[in-house]
PDB file of C-alpha atoms in Angstrom:
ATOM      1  CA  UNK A   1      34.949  15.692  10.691  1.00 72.00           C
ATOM      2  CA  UNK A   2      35.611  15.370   7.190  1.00 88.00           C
ATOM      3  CA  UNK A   3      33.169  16.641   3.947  1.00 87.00           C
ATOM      4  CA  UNK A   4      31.842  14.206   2.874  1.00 89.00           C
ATOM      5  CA  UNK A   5      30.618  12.726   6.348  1.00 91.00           C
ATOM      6  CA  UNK A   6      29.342  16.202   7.232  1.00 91.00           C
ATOM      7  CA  UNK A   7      27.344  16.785   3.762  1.00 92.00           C
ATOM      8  CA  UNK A   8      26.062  12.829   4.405  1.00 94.00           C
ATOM      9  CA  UNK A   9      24.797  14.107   8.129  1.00 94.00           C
ATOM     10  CA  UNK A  10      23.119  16.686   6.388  1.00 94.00           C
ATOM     11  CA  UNK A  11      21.287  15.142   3.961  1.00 95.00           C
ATOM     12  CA  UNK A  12      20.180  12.313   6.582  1.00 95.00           C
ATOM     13  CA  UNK A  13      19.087  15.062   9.134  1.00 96.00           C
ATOM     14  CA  UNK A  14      17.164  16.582   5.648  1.00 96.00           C
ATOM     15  CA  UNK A  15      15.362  13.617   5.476  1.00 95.00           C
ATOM     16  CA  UNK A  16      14.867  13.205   8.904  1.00 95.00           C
ATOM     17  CA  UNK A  17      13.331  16.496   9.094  1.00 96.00           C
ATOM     18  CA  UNK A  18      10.847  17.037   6.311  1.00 94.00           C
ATOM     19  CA  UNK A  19       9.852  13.596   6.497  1.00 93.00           C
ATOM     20  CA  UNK A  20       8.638  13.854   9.771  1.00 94.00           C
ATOM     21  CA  UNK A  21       6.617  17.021   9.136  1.00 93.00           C
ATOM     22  CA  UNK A  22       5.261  15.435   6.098  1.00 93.00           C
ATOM     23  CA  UNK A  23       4.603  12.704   8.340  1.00 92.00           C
ATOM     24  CA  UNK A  24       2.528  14.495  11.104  1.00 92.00           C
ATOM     25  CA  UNK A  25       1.006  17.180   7.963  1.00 91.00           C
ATOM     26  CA  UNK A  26      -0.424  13.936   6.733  1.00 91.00           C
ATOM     27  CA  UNK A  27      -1.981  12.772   9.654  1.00 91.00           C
ATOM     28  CA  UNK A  28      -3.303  15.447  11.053  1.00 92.00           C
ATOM     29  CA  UNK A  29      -4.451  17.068   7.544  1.00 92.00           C
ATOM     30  CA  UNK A  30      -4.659  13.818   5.410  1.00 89.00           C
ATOM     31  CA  UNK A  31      -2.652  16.369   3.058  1.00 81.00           C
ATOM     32  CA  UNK A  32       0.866  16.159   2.436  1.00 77.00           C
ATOM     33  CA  UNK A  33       2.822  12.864   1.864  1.00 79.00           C
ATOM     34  CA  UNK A  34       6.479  13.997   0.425  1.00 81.00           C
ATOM     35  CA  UNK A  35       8.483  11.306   1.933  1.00 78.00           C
ATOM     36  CA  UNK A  36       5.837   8.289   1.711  1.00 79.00           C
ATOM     37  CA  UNK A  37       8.541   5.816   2.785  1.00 86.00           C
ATOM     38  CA  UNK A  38       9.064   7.238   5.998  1.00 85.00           C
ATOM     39  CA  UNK A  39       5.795   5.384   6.803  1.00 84.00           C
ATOM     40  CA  UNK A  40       7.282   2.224   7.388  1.00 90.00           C
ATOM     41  CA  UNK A  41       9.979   3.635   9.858  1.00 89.00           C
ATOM     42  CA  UNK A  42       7.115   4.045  12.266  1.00 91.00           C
ATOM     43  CA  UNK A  43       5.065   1.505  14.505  1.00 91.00           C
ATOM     44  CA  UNK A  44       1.109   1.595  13.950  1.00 90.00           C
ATOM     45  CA  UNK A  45      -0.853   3.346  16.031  1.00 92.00           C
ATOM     46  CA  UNK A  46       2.578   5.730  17.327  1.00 95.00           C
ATOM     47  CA  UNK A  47       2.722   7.936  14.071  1.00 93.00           C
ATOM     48  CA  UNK A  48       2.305  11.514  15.891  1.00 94.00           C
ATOM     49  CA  UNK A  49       4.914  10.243  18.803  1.00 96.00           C
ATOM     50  CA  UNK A  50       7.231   8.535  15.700  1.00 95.00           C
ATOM     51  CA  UNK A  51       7.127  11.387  13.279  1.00 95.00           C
ATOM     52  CA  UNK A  52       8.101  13.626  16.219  1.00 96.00           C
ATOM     53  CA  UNK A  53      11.173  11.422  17.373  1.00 96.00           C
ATOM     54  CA  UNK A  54      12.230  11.703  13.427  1.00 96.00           C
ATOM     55  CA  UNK A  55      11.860  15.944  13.980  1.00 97.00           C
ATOM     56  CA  UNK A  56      14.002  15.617  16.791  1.00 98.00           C
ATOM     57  CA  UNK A  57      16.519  13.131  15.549  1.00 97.00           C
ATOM     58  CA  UNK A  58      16.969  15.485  12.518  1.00 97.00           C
ATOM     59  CA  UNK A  59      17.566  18.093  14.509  1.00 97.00           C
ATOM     60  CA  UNK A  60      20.062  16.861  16.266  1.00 96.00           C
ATOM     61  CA  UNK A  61      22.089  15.040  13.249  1.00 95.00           C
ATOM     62  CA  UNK A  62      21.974  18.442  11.693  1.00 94.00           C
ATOM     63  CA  UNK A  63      23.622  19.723  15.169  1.00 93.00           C
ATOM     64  CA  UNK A  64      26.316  16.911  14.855  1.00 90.00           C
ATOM     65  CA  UNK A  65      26.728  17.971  11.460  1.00 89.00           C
ATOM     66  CA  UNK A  66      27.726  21.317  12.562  1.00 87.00           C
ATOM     67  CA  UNK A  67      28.946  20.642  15.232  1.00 83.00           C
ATOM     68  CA  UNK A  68      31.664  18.964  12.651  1.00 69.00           C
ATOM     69  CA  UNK A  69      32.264  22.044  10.657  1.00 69.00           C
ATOM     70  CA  UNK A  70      32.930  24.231  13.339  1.00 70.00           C
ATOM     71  CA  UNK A  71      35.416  22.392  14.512  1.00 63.00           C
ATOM     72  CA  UNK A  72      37.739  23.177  12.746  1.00 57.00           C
TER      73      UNK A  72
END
């Protein structure tokens, strides 16, 4: 996998990640909103079970992305 493709999986499984716990912080604390656009991503009424497929889906972009350096 080239750099730039690898640092873009990264900063997409970033996202992914801290905008889901910022996600579920906020709705279980009413505290923390760092990523407020993640907000829309999600489907009323699912937020704990959306914000928790974003965790996971960041988790495993940020496998894929090393999975990619690794390789070589």
């Amino acid at each position: 996998m080239n750099e730039p493709l690898r640092k873009l999986l990264g900063f997409v499984s970033f996202v992914l990640i801290v905008g889901g716990v910022s996600g579920l912080l906020h709705e279980w604390f009413d505290w923390l909103r760092l990523f407020g656009f993640m907000r829309y991503l999600v489907p009323g009424g699912y937020e704990i079970y959306g914000y928790g497929v974003m965790i996971a889906l960041g988790v495993a972009v940020g496998g894929l992305s090393e999975r990619g350096r690794n390789s070589r």
